[in-house]
């Protein structure tokens, strides 16, 4: 809990370094954050501004954990049995830790964290609190009513330990100890384990503590912090809450009103007081008095178990660190408040979930704060859409007496349209903003593709024409072909439509094909997708061979065979795996063509099939034969059914 042990030589550099961490965030605009801590407990937390680090005593895991100012783990110093209190040297070079179960105080190098020295305090002393000042380490040790005050003199060649230095008090437990460069030769001790625990101010200029002032505070003094004026100390207790006391006589100077029992206190280098409380009324548990005790405090709610946590200020007085145990859980978190002195504000924005383009809509909402804002508070409004991705300012709106606001707008672009309403903050209020998103429907786009449901022969060239209606800017159309079967979809053409809104492409048809036209849309015109299916008859040829002449019977020419010949039928369909051709045979009998049988014959990889007929004894017979591809029956469905023409044959002796 010792936060401000910075020497004059390092303070300016530290403040500059700290400011760099929040550059570009305008201070009060920076976002608060919550970071899990890699600890099993938090016994104490110390801020090292010179190295931009935080130190936590992890009593449960017997170590000191080091993080940066963002809470990111740096390293741990282990083997410190039941390490408790921490304090930083005035030059920030050394961290001192009271290691209770090892009866010693250790010195840890803050630049390269590791133990550099050990100061045994005596067997069974169990030191648990520590404060460094004037070349000495003051420590509280012992247990229950056998607790005492001791010191380690670091000014001699061999550090010496002095015990039983208590005067003016009877400690029920080792006292909380505080020193500060602003009050040299001053040591403040407090007993927070009993309701009538004393606070004692010691003068340590002689090397031996001499009582300067003492008082009893009725209500468990849980924490104390010397103010940067070097003239006062702020005490947190469970009765009078946060109280500033004179370091001269411990008289009460002012009270800082909080909602319930005060458990922790931190005083910033600029004098701002922060107090942590039990959040009995669910109104918040961290109170920051940026304007002194007479002004309403800004309030934060950790929604955590703050009584077992710690508070500490960054050396630039702009950030407040709170190490807390999460409610109902064993985990600890570091909460970093980047604008703790400002009252929080919140902007809620409401808008329709959906809306048509170029039609008016209403955006409404409210501005709230832990410190009420007056009617007429200005809010800036920005609209973000596809045509204004960087945002378009819509001017300033003001709040009503109850903090609400409302305004109309007509979105001119389609898609996700965001309305950001921002409050800029003032000397006492943090800025904030809220956003509502509207899904704006675009204008409907007319798109047509011809040739739908046409059936053509295999190998036919078909010209497809897409027609595009009005659009805002984009005039590009894509035409795609997706043939039936496993053949991949492919882009036929992508281009800008002509002055009549048309784009054409020619495709040689070999399969049934789904052809589509696509328009990607623009900031005002909607996407469009249309399709056209053209069916393609299978390719087919049928030939007869091995005849010895042609004969005309009636109006029909026949291929004539001797009955000793075997007519050969050669069939072809455009190839496709597993495809068969249908073969039909009919015979002229009793004045009509009658079925002589049919069969499906498997085609080879080239789409060919060869079928021979036995003509033995067929003299005087007239017949006809044809082949066909039947969609879905010939082994696949990638083409449309087609029947070949009849081939006529007769037999003679």
XYZ file of C-alpha atoms in Angstrom:
653
model
C 0.000 0.000 0.000
C 3.020 2.325 -0.173
C 2.646 4.030 -3.510
C 4.640 7.241 -3.619
C 8.189 6.352 -2.627
C 9.772 8.261 -5.526
C 12.901 10.334 -5.144
C 12.978 13.854 -6.560
C 15.561 12.703 -9.088
C 13.323 10.035 -10.555
C 9.851 11.536 -10.166
C 9.907 13.655 -13.317
C 11.148 10.785 -15.485
C 8.546 8.460 -14.028
C 5.728 10.902 -14.609
C 6.808 11.376 -18.221
C 7.053 7.617 -18.689
C 3.661 7.070 -17.144
C 2.072 9.690 -19.362
C 3.401 7.882 -22.412
C 1.404 4.824 -21.473
C -1.878 6.660 -22.004
C -0.812 8.859 -24.913
C -3.568 9.218 -27.458
C -6.317 8.252 -25.026
C -7.064 11.762 -23.708
C -6.880 10.413 -20.153
C -10.511 10.130 -19.222
C -11.354 8.515 -22.543
C -9.157 5.464 -22.014
C -10.944 2.203 -21.373
C -10.842 0.468 -17.998
C -9.635 -3.108 -18.023
C -9.799 -6.290 -15.957
C -6.842 -8.676 -16.076
C -6.586 -12.062 -14.330
C -3.720 -12.203 -11.829
C -1.450 -15.202 -11.623
C -1.675 -15.359 -7.822
C -3.311 -17.524 -5.206
C -3.789 -14.558 -2.858
C -2.951 -10.875 -2.550
C -1.336 -9.901 0.718
C -0.101 -6.521 -0.502
C 0.413 -4.554 -3.732
C 3.115 -1.972 -4.426
C 3.516 0.312 -7.452
C 7.016 0.836 -8.862
C 6.785 3.852 -11.140
C 10.478 3.871 -12.014
C 10.211 0.462 -13.704
C 6.486 0.548 -14.586
C 5.817 -2.560 -12.538
C 3.454 -3.856 -9.908
C 4.521 -6.180 -7.079
C 2.092 -8.550 -5.353
C 2.783 -10.678 -2.294
C 1.231 -14.079 -3.005
C 1.024 -15.509 0.500
C -0.701 -18.675 -0.673
C 2.089 -19.590 -3.111
C 4.986 -18.176 -1.031
C 6.203 -15.763 -3.677
C 6.225 -12.193 -4.952
C 4.630 -11.807 -8.371
C 5.752 -9.028 -10.721
C 3.602 -7.618 -13.544
C 3.753 -4.581 -15.782
C 1.236 -1.738 -15.483
C -1.129 -3.635 -17.811
C -1.156 -6.632 -15.447
C 0.957 -8.823 -17.741
C 3.092 -11.319 -15.854
C 6.823 -10.469 -15.790
C 8.278 -12.945 -13.306
C 7.961 -14.329 -9.799
C 10.369 -14.398 -6.867
C 9.806 -17.762 -5.155
C 10.672 -19.478 -1.875
C 9.323 -16.755 0.414
C 7.320 -18.681 3.038
C 4.116 -16.790 3.836
C 5.341 -13.491 2.431
C 3.132 -10.662 3.683
C 3.736 -6.930 3.594
C 5.750 -5.071 0.916
C 7.376 -1.651 0.779
C 9.497 0.169 -1.789
C 12.682 2.078 -1.105
C 12.690 5.829 -1.742
C 14.776 5.385 -4.918
C 12.583 2.515 -6.199
C 15.663 0.292 -6.471
C 14.678 -2.174 -3.743
C 11.482 -3.873 -2.674
C 11.338 -5.054 0.938
C 9.162 -8.025 1.855
C 8.217 -9.358 5.288
C 8.531 -13.151 5.139
C 6.596 -14.257 8.200
C 7.320 -17.979 8.284
C 11.048 -17.504 7.635
C 11.537 -14.893 10.409
C 13.155 -12.422 8.047
C 12.805 -9.433 5.793
C 14.241 -9.759 2.300
C 15.440 -7.165 -0.183
C 14.439 -7.686 -3.834
C 16.087 -5.917 -6.756
C 13.292 -4.157 -8.695
C 15.203 -3.904 -11.981
C 15.972 -7.630 -12.203
C 13.617 -9.064 -9.585
C 15.424 -11.437 -7.261
C 16.470 -11.531 -3.618
C 19.648 -9.531 -3.035
C 19.767 -9.498 0.788
C 18.132 -11.115 3.812
C 17.673 -9.600 7.276
C 16.805 -12.219 9.920
C 14.638 -10.702 12.631
C 15.040 -13.481 15.200
C 13.636 -16.941 15.680
C 9.870 -16.943 16.196
C 9.452 -13.218 15.500
C 7.231 -13.785 12.456
C 7.486 -10.317 10.855
C 4.353 -9.515 8.844
C 4.397 -5.748 8.205
C 7.220 -3.552 6.957
C 7.924 0.096 6.135
C 11.205 1.615 4.907
C 12.429 5.113 5.804
C 15.638 6.943 6.700
C 17.962 3.974 6.293
C 15.831 1.738 8.509
C 13.265 -0.962 8.032
C 10.434 -0.787 10.542
C 8.503 -3.987 10.977
C 5.623 -5.345 12.966
C 6.068 -8.840 14.332
C 4.654 -11.415 16.706
C 1.156 -12.799 17.100
C -2.000 -11.629 18.865
C -1.261 -9.645 22.040
C 2.419 -10.571 21.867
C 2.862 -8.281 18.871
C 5.628 -5.699 18.789
C 7.500 -3.130 16.733
C 11.093 -3.675 15.549
C 13.658 -2.177 13.196
C 16.591 -3.094 10.964
C 19.304 -0.437 10.800
C 20.734 -0.423 7.283
C 23.066 2.515 7.850
C 25.769 0.404 9.508
C 28.225 -1.889 7.797
C 26.440 -4.825 9.348
C 22.668 -4.282 9.564
C 21.467 -4.571 13.152
C 18.044 -5.592 14.415
C 16.269 -3.980 17.359
C 13.135 -5.520 18.888
C 10.457 -4.501 21.401
C 10.429 -0.837 20.370
C 6.723 -0.260 20.995
C 5.727 2.682 23.136
C 2.325 4.278 23.579
C 0.326 1.254 22.426
C -0.570 -2.327 23.145
C -0.899 -4.133 19.829
C -3.412 -6.943 19.433
C -1.621 -7.930 16.225
C 1.395 -6.618 14.335
C 0.469 -3.051 13.388
C 0.045 -1.703 9.881
C 3.022 0.613 9.212
C 3.362 3.599 6.907
C 6.201 5.960 6.025
C 6.544 8.518 3.269
C 9.316 10.804 1.950
C 6.880 13.709 2.339
C 7.029 13.188 6.117
C 10.651 12.301 6.941
C 11.308 10.795 10.357
C 7.600 9.920 10.676
C 6.237 6.423 11.189
C 2.485 5.814 11.487
C 1.259 2.565 13.023
C -2.330 1.325 13.311
C -4.012 -1.713 14.834
C -6.977 -2.799 12.694
C -7.841 -6.120 14.302
C -9.854 -4.748 17.243
C -12.584 -2.110 17.297
C -10.642 0.128 19.695
C -7.327 -0.270 17.903
C -4.952 2.655 18.280
C -3.196 4.841 15.728
C 0.223 6.044 16.816
C 2.437 8.636 15.120
C 6.118 8.116 15.933
C 9.059 10.444 15.464
C 11.953 8.259 14.298
C 14.601 10.926 13.766
C 16.724 9.551 16.625
C 16.544 5.985 15.325
C 14.236 5.056 18.188
C 10.477 5.575 17.810
C 9.160 8.343 20.049
C 5.409 8.884 20.340
C 4.353 12.140 18.773
C 0.587 11.498 18.928
C -1.749 8.583 19.600
C -5.483 8.043 19.460
C -7.996 5.250 19.544
C -10.313 4.854 16.568
C -13.486 3.000 17.373
C -14.191 0.790 14.390
C -11.288 -1.344 13.167
C -8.770 0.818 11.306
C -8.233 -1.439 8.300
C -5.824 0.778 6.357
C -3.891 4.046 6.583
C -2.064 6.209 4.061
C 0.146 9.270 4.590
C -0.984 12.127 2.342
C 1.503 13.811 -0.041
C 1.307 17.045 1.971
C 3.287 15.267 4.700
C 0.942 16.740 7.267
C -1.950 14.290 7.378
C -2.864 10.646 7.226
C -6.085 9.159 5.829
C -7.538 6.235 7.768
C -10.080 3.680 6.558
C -12.210 2.134 9.275
C -15.566 0.448 9.670
C -17.266 3.180 11.678
C -16.311 6.643 10.498
C -15.176 5.316 7.112
C -12.526 7.538 5.470
C -11.120 10.265 7.704
C -8.194 12.651 7.291
C -6.226 13.022 10.522
C -3.504 15.506 11.445
C -0.047 13.978 11.747
C 0.607 16.439 14.562
C -2.114 15.382 16.995
C -4.350 12.925 15.016
C -7.257 15.359 15.193
C -9.956 14.849 12.565
C -9.693 17.263 9.635
C -12.284 15.978 7.174
C -14.489 12.990 6.378
C -14.854 11.397 2.959
C -18.390 9.986 2.741
C -18.662 6.452 1.416
C -21.595 4.055 1.348
C -20.433 1.535 3.957
C -17.459 0.163 5.882
C -14.142 1.425 4.522
C -11.587 -1.333 4.018
C -8.775 0.235 1.973
C -7.407 3.679 1.176
C -4.987 5.049 -1.403
C -3.864 8.661 -1.707
C -2.529 9.772 -5.084
C 0.547 11.990 -5.472
C -1.791 14.867 -6.353
C -3.796 14.303 -3.149
C -6.792 12.493 -4.638
C -8.236 10.061 -2.098
C -9.606 6.653 -3.101
C -11.396 4.367 -0.684
C -12.534 0.784 -0.984
C -15.587 -0.426 0.912
C -17.937 -3.273 1.545
C -20.569 -2.901 -1.201
C -23.537 -3.638 1.061
C -26.025 -1.515 -0.930
C -24.752 -2.478 -4.389
C -23.982 1.146 -5.193
C -20.264 0.594 -5.816
C -17.236 -0.248 -3.732
C -14.503 2.187 -4.856
C -15.021 5.898 -4.136
C -12.646 8.466 -5.628
C -12.687 12.000 -4.263
C -11.172 13.950 -7.141
C -12.650 17.213 -5.876
C -12.012 16.701 -2.172
C -14.465 15.544 0.463
C -16.927 18.345 -0.320
C -17.547 17.111 -3.894
C -19.483 13.942 -4.770
C -17.059 11.097 -5.385
C -16.861 9.148 -8.589
C -17.855 5.557 -7.921
C -16.727 2.277 -9.433
C -18.179 -1.135 -8.796
C -15.704 -4.006 -8.977
C -18.487 -6.503 -8.237
C -15.753 -8.392 -6.454
C -14.530 -9.185 -2.944
C -12.738 -5.933 -2.214
C -12.195 -6.419 1.562
C -9.433 -8.835 0.635
C -8.031 -6.567 -2.066
C -5.644 -3.656 -2.447
C -5.745 -0.152 -3.925
C -2.806 1.797 -5.382
C -2.306 4.840 -7.579
C 0.013 5.164 -10.546
C 2.670 7.854 -9.970
C 1.009 10.186 -12.500
C -2.236 10.162 -10.464
C -4.289 9.242 -13.542
C -4.748 5.507 -12.975
C -5.965 3.516 -10.040
C -5.064 -0.141 -9.592
C -7.359 -2.438 -7.632
C -6.345 -6.025 -6.894
C -9.518 -7.886 -5.946
C -10.769 -11.369 -5.293
C -13.654 -12.259 -7.555
C -16.904 -12.758 -5.655
C -17.616 -16.377 -4.855
C -14.361 -17.566 -6.412
C -10.737 -17.946 -5.449
C -9.406 -16.089 -8.499
C -7.866 -12.639 -8.216
C -8.003 -9.908 -10.837
C -6.285 -6.592 -11.415
C -8.705 -3.818 -12.310
C -7.117 -0.809 -13.945
C -9.163 2.385 -13.841
C -7.788 4.861 -16.352
C -10.063 7.770 -15.446
C -10.918 7.145 -11.785
C -11.308 10.800 -10.830
C -14.052 11.350 -13.368
C -17.651 10.331 -12.862
C -18.598 7.533 -15.206
C -21.062 8.215 -17.965
C -22.917 5.902 -20.293
C -24.605 6.544 -23.599
C -27.284 4.114 -24.735
C -28.460 4.318 -28.323
C -31.553 2.688 -29.813
C -32.548 2.369 -33.450
C -34.694 -0.014 -35.525
C -33.033 -3.334 -36.227
C -33.988 -3.047 -39.895
C -35.049 -0.223 -42.173
C -35.534 0.443 -45.890
C -33.090 2.628 -47.735
C -33.943 6.291 -48.299
C -36.734 6.221 -45.714
C -36.620 8.219 -42.438
C -36.014 6.449 -39.145
C -35.644 7.596 -35.544
C -32.580 7.164 -33.345
C -33.073 7.639 -29.605
C -31.332 6.928 -26.337
C -30.137 8.414 -23.102
C -27.069 9.784 -21.341
C -26.536 8.649 -17.757
C -23.908 9.421 -15.142
C -23.057 8.791 -11.519
C -23.122 12.607 -11.238
C -26.210 13.955 -12.936
C -25.723 16.012 -16.081
C -27.922 19.028 -16.880
C -30.498 19.320 -19.636
C -28.988 20.513 -22.893
C -25.792 18.478 -22.542
C -24.352 18.289 -26.067
C -23.844 14.994 -27.864
C -22.100 14.521 -31.192
C -23.618 12.128 -33.703
C -21.738 10.271 -36.425
C -23.137 7.874 -38.999
C -20.971 5.103 -40.437
C -22.070 3.293 -43.589
C -20.725 1.796 -46.796
C -20.388 5.218 -48.411
C -18.859 6.815 -45.317
C -16.690 4.137 -43.653
C -14.735 6.825 -41.798
C -17.968 8.365 -40.570
C -20.144 11.321 -41.520
C -20.847 13.938 -38.867
C -24.568 14.507 -38.341
C -24.097 17.442 -36.014
C -24.825 17.939 -32.327
C -27.889 16.875 -30.369
C -28.753 17.814 -26.785
C -30.320 15.923 -23.925
C -33.651 16.567 -22.284
C -33.969 17.099 -18.532
C -34.147 13.335 -17.967
C -31.044 12.697 -20.103
C -32.880 11.354 -23.142
C -32.363 12.340 -26.763
C -33.997 11.580 -30.108
C -33.379 12.578 -33.721
C -34.454 11.508 -37.226
C -32.211 10.397 -40.056
C -32.627 9.027 -43.559
C -29.969 6.446 -44.429
C -28.861 6.741 -48.048
C -26.641 3.651 -48.122
C -27.573 0.027 -47.648
C -26.006 -2.566 -45.370
C -24.912 -2.131 -41.786
C -25.416 1.479 -40.761
C -24.032 2.505 -37.355
C -25.048 5.555 -35.367
C -22.443 6.599 -32.799
C -23.542 9.101 -30.190
C -20.680 10.522 -28.122
C -20.458 12.630 -24.994
C -17.144 14.501 -24.812
C -16.931 14.729 -21.034
C -16.014 17.722 -18.900
C -13.928 18.557 -15.855
C -15.862 16.085 -13.704
C -17.343 13.582 -16.131
C -15.606 10.936 -18.212
C -16.498 10.806 -21.854
C -18.374 7.882 -23.313
C -20.202 6.814 -26.405
C -22.811 4.345 -27.559
C -23.658 2.803 -30.895
C -26.742 1.343 -32.511
C -26.637 -0.649 -35.745
C -29.390 -0.734 -38.356
C -29.545 -3.229 -41.195
C -30.701 -1.076 -44.106
C -32.311 -2.930 -46.996
C -31.092 -1.826 -50.453
C -33.160 -0.967 -53.502
C -34.290 -4.105 -55.328
C -32.202 -4.724 -58.439
C -33.765 -5.997 -61.688
C -31.717 -8.777 -63.310
C -32.884 -11.206 -65.990
C -31.225 -14.044 -67.927
C -32.784 -15.452 -71.119
C -32.899 -18.988 -72.595
C -34.527 -20.565 -69.536
C -36.032 -24.053 -70.076
C -34.900 -24.261 -73.683
C -33.881 -27.685 -75.062
C -31.134 -27.896 -77.701
C -29.146 -30.539 -79.528
C -25.695 -31.619 -78.457
C -23.035 -29.199 -79.704
C -25.417 -26.271 -80.207
C -24.003 -22.807 -79.537
C -26.366 -20.891 -77.253
C -25.992 -17.176 -76.563
C -27.066 -16.074 -73.101
C -27.915 -12.447 -72.439
C -28.198 -10.917 -68.973
C -30.238 -7.731 -68.606
C -29.490 -5.396 -65.668
C -31.845 -2.642 -64.563
C -31.042 0.570 -62.642
C -28.188 0.459 -60.139
C -26.405 3.160 -58.173
C -22.830 2.699 -59.375
C -21.864 -0.894 -60.038
C -22.674 -2.096 -63.582
C -20.670 -5.320 -63.571
C -22.366 -8.681 -64.119
C -20.921 -12.195 -64.008
C -22.298 -15.125 -66.018
C -21.499 -18.612 -64.744
C -22.063 -22.102 -66.124
C -22.719 -25.072 -63.861
C -23.056 -28.234 -66.002
C -24.895 -31.253 -64.628
C -22.618 -33.903 -63.167
C -19.273 -33.427 -61.432
C -17.929 -30.888 -63.924
C -17.034 -27.752 -61.893
C -18.871 -24.471 -62.094
C -16.931 -21.966 -64.179
C -17.049 -18.282 -64.963
C -18.059 -17.650 -68.575
C -17.790 -13.886 -68.560
C -17.421 -10.927 -66.240
C -17.963 -7.479 -67.604
C -19.726 -4.166 -67.590
C -23.131 -4.186 -69.236
C -23.628 -2.028 -72.312
C -25.712 1.128 -72.499
C -28.828 -1.023 -72.748
C -27.871 -2.883 -69.579
C -26.983 -6.112 -71.426
C -24.092 -8.570 -71.279
C -23.947 -11.645 -73.541
C -21.839 -14.770 -73.827
C -22.005 -17.834 -76.104
C -21.629 -21.387 -74.804
C -21.332 -24.648 -76.762
C -23.802 -27.012 -75.099
C -22.706 -30.550 -74.264
C -24.761 -31.198 -71.111
C -27.813 -29.922 -69.328
C -26.485 -26.711 -67.807
C -27.571 -24.279 -65.093
C -26.374 -20.863 -66.180
C -26.554 -17.980 -63.703
C -26.112 -14.236 -63.786
C -24.853 -12.484 -60.658
C -24.771 -8.849 -59.651
C -22.745 -8.089 -56.500
C -24.705 -4.981 -55.584
C -23.363 -1.626 -54.475
C -23.945 0.790 -51.638
C -27.572 1.336 -52.646
C -28.513 -1.454 -55.046
C -29.118 -4.943 -53.743
C -27.407 -8.117 -54.821
C -29.190 -10.074 -57.546
C -28.935 -13.655 -58.739
C -30.949 -15.287 -61.513
C -30.626 -18.595 -63.298
C -31.529 -20.253 -66.570
C -31.547 -23.991 -67.261
C -30.933 -25.151 -70.814
C -31.420 -28.842 -71.487
C -29.038 -30.522 -73.945
C -30.001 -33.694 -75.776
C -27.321 -36.329 -75.741
C -25.154 -36.643 -78.825
C -26.217 -39.696 -80.852
C -25.445 -41.496 -84.136
C -26.560 -44.913 -85.438
C -25.212 -46.713 -88.515
C -25.868 -50.073 -90.230
C -23.151 -51.879 -92.182
C -22.441 -55.220 -94.026
C -25.418 -54.865 -96.461
C -24.930 -55.745 -100.111
C -27.364 -53.225 -101.633
C -30.067 -50.607 -101.021
C -33.679 -51.434 -101.916
C -36.730 -49.137 -102.037
C -39.955 -50.576 -100.728
C -42.781 -48.109 -101.023
C -41.315 -44.812 -99.960
C -38.644 -46.252 -97.662
C -35.104 -47.198 -98.576
C -33.891 -50.435 -96.973
C -30.379 -51.765 -96.485
C -30.611 -55.289 -97.944
C -28.734 -58.279 -96.522
C -28.328 -61.902 -97.543
C -29.741 -64.144 -94.856
C -26.246 -65.474 -94.390
C -25.012 -62.007 -93.333
C -24.933 -60.573 -89.805
C -25.939 -56.882 -89.845
C -23.728 -54.686 -87.663
C -25.201 -51.732 -85.759
C -22.699 -49.098 -84.641
C -24.050 -46.687 -81.967
C -22.456 -43.564 -80.442
C -23.473 -41.265 -77.596
C -21.329 -38.493 -76.170
C -19.181 -40.320 -73.600
C -19.976 -40.366 -69.887
C -18.851 -42.948 -67.303
C -21.222 -45.918 -67.007
C -23.465 -44.793 -69.871
C -25.518 -47.276 -71.925
C -27.429 -46.815 -75.168
C -30.929 -48.130 -75.658
C -31.349 -50.414 -78.722
C -34.896 -50.958 -80.112
C -35.814 -53.508 -82.830
C -39.197 -53.634 -84.638
C -40.459 -56.104 -87.291
C -43.071 -55.488 -90.026
C -45.848 -57.961 -89.472
C -49.481 -58.062 -90.499
C -49.331 -54.558 -91.887
C -47.732 -52.831 -88.895
C -44.430 -52.351 -87.085
C -44.362 -54.554 -84.054
C -41.776 -54.779 -81.229
C -39.028 -57.282 -81.737
C -37.249 -56.466 -78.458
C -35.124 -53.793 -76.777
C -32.025 -53.701 -74.595
C -29.492 -51.325 -73.024
C -25.948 -51.855 -74.238
C -22.988 -50.438 -72.321
C -20.908 -47.897 -74.217
C -17.149 -47.966 -74.133
C -15.016 -45.042 -72.926
C -15.327 -43.438 -76.361
C -19.122 -43.653 -76.299
C -19.267 -46.500 -78.833
C -21.291 -49.732 -78.906
C -21.261 -52.465 -81.599
C -24.260 -54.820 -81.943
C -24.371 -57.677 -84.505
C -27.609 -59.505 -85.486
C -27.746 -63.096 -86.752
C -29.526 -63.083 -90.146
C -29.596 -66.880 -90.610
C -33.022 -67.910 -91.961
C -34.364 -64.350 -92.044
C -35.133 -64.234 -95.772
C -38.260 -62.163 -96.457
C -38.173 -60.305 -93.118
C -38.329 -56.504 -92.955
C -37.116 -54.785 -89.736
C -36.057 -51.441 -88.398
C -33.661 -50.491 -85.593
C -32.736 -47.340 -83.648
C -30.717 -46.316 -80.594
C -31.570 -43.788 -77.885
C -30.259 -42.043 -74.735
C -32.900 -42.029 -71.991
C -32.378 -39.460 -69.227
C -32.027 -41.216 -65.868
C -32.233 -44.711 -67.404
C -29.153 -44.886 -69.571
C -26.970 -44.678 -66.464
C -26.909 -40.953 -65.705
C -28.940 -37.754 -65.926
C -26.524 -35.205 -67.323
C -28.227 -35.032 -70.734
C -31.795 -34.909 -72.006
C -33.478 -37.868 -73.700
C -32.942 -38.261 -77.467
C -34.017 -41.016 -79.907
C -32.139 -41.654 -83.121
C -33.890 -42.102 -86.455
C -34.998 -45.578 -87.561
C -32.642 -47.599 -89.742
C -34.488 -49.999 -92.112
C -33.208 -53.394 -93.254
C -34.542 -56.507 -95.047
C -33.229 -59.971 -95.828
C -33.086 -61.996 -99.054
C -31.774 -65.411 -99.901
